[in-house]
């Protein structure tokens, strides 16, 4: 990547989902989530998968009407010959025992990340465990790795922005976008 003399904007090929579309859909998703959980009592423990879920979770939880706590979770994806294997580096423990837990991630692709996170959190016996993703590439994840709340189904292209990265860049682009193809080479 030769980034020295160009702007971030010059790297964007097209906007797939605009910031206005995201905002509208988040209003709906918050209503969908609020309909499932009690408004009273201890409320939710929201577990964002870092770093991709950072921006999504910040916008989502401010739309939720119930008491909400955050339990941070950090995953690294190992690149091996058989694809990338997620490894959980940091996760909530006894904090989630007996609680309603909602995992939040940016995108559901193969489902390996979400499945690994579910298995890890289950060990601490939450009262309920659901998951919420902003984006999903349909038909790629097995049913057991599915998400309970999905923002948008998208075509199978690599996207950046609104938390999603390429080489750790572009998380701060406010829309979901596709990069110019020459950047991947
Ligand atoms: P999975 O484990 O294959 O479901 O992949 C999920 C993780 O891979 C997400 O949390 C993202 O960090 C990353 N990922 C998958 N597809 C994309 C993409 O199109 N753009 C950016 N990151 C992606
Ligand atoms: Mg991620």
Coordinates of N, CA and C and ligand atoms in Angstrom, one line a residue, residues 49 52 77 86 105-114 137 154 157-160 164-165, ligand 1:
X49 N -17.3 -7.8 20.2 CA -16.1 -8.5 19.8 C -15.2 -7.4 19.2
X52 N -13.7 -4.9 15.7 CA -14.7 -4.6 14.6 C -16.0 -4.1 15.1
X77 N -7.5 -13.4 14.9 CA -7.7 -14.5 13.9 C -6.3 -14.9 13.4
X86 N -10.0 -18.4 14.9 CA -10.1 -17.4 15.9 C -9.5 -17.9 17.2
X105 N -21.2 -8.4 17.0 CA -20.0 -8.4 16.1 C -20.4 -7.6 14.8
X106 N -19.3 -7.2 14.1 CA -19.5 -6.4 12.9 C -20.1 -7.2 11.8
X107 N -19.5 -8.4 11.5 CA -19.9 -9.2 10.3 C -19.9 -10.7 10.6
X108 N -20.8 -11.4 10.1 CA -20.9 -12.9 10.2 C -20.5 -13.4 8.8
X109 N -19.3 -14.0 8.7 CA -18.8 -14.5 7.4 C -18.8 -16.1 7.5
X110 N -17.7 -16.7 7.8 CA -17.7 -18.2 7.9 C -18.4 -18.6 9.2
X111 N -18.5 -17.8 10.2 CA -19.2 -18.1 11.5 C -18.2 -18.6 12.5
X112 N -16.9 -18.8 12.1 CA -16.0 -19.4 13.1 C -15.8 -18.5 14.3
X113 N -15.7 -17.2 14.1 CA -15.5 -16.3 15.2 C -16.7 -16.4 16.2
X114 N -17.9 -16.2 15.7 CA -19.1 -16.2 16.6 C -19.2 -17.6 17.3
X137 N -22.9 -12.3 5.4 CA -22.8 -12.8 4.1 C -23.6 -14.1 4.0
X154 N -25.5 -9.0 2.9 CA -24.7 -8.4 1.8 C -24.1 -9.4 0.9
X157 N -18.6 -9.7 -0.8 CA -17.5 -8.8 -1.1 C -16.8 -8.4 0.2
X158 N -15.5 -8.0 0.1 CA -14.8 -7.5 1.3 C -15.2 -6.0 1.5
X159 N -15.7 -5.8 2.7 CA -16.2 -4.4 3.0 C -15.4 -3.8 4.1
X160 N -15.3 -2.5 4.1 CA -14.6 -1.7 5.2 C -15.6 -0.6 5.7
X164 N -15.3 -1.9 10.4 CA -14.7 -3.0 9.7 C -13.4 -2.4 9.0
X165 N -12.3 -3.3 9.0 CA -11.0 -2.8 8.6 C -10.4 -3.6 7.5
Ligands
LIG1 P1 -15.8 -15.3 10.4 O1 -15.1 -15.9 11.6 O2 -15.4 -15.9 9.1 O3 -17.4 -15.3 10.5 O4 -15.4 -13.8 10.2 C1 -15.7 -12.8 11.1 C2 -14.6 -11.8 11.2 O5 -13.8 -11.7 10.1 C3 -15.3 -10.5 11.5 O6 -15.4 -10.3 12.9 C4 -14.4 -9.5 10.8 O7 -13.4 -9.0 11.7 C5 -13.7 -10.3 9.7 N1 -14.3 -10.1 8.4 C6 -15.0 -11.0 7.6 N2 -15.4 -10.5 6.5 C7 -15.0 -9.2 6.5 C8 -15.1 -8.1 5.5 O8 -15.7 -8.2 4.4 N3 -14.4 -7.0 5.8 C9 -13.7 -6.8 7.0 N4 -13.6 -7.8 7.9 C10 -14.2 -9.0 7.6

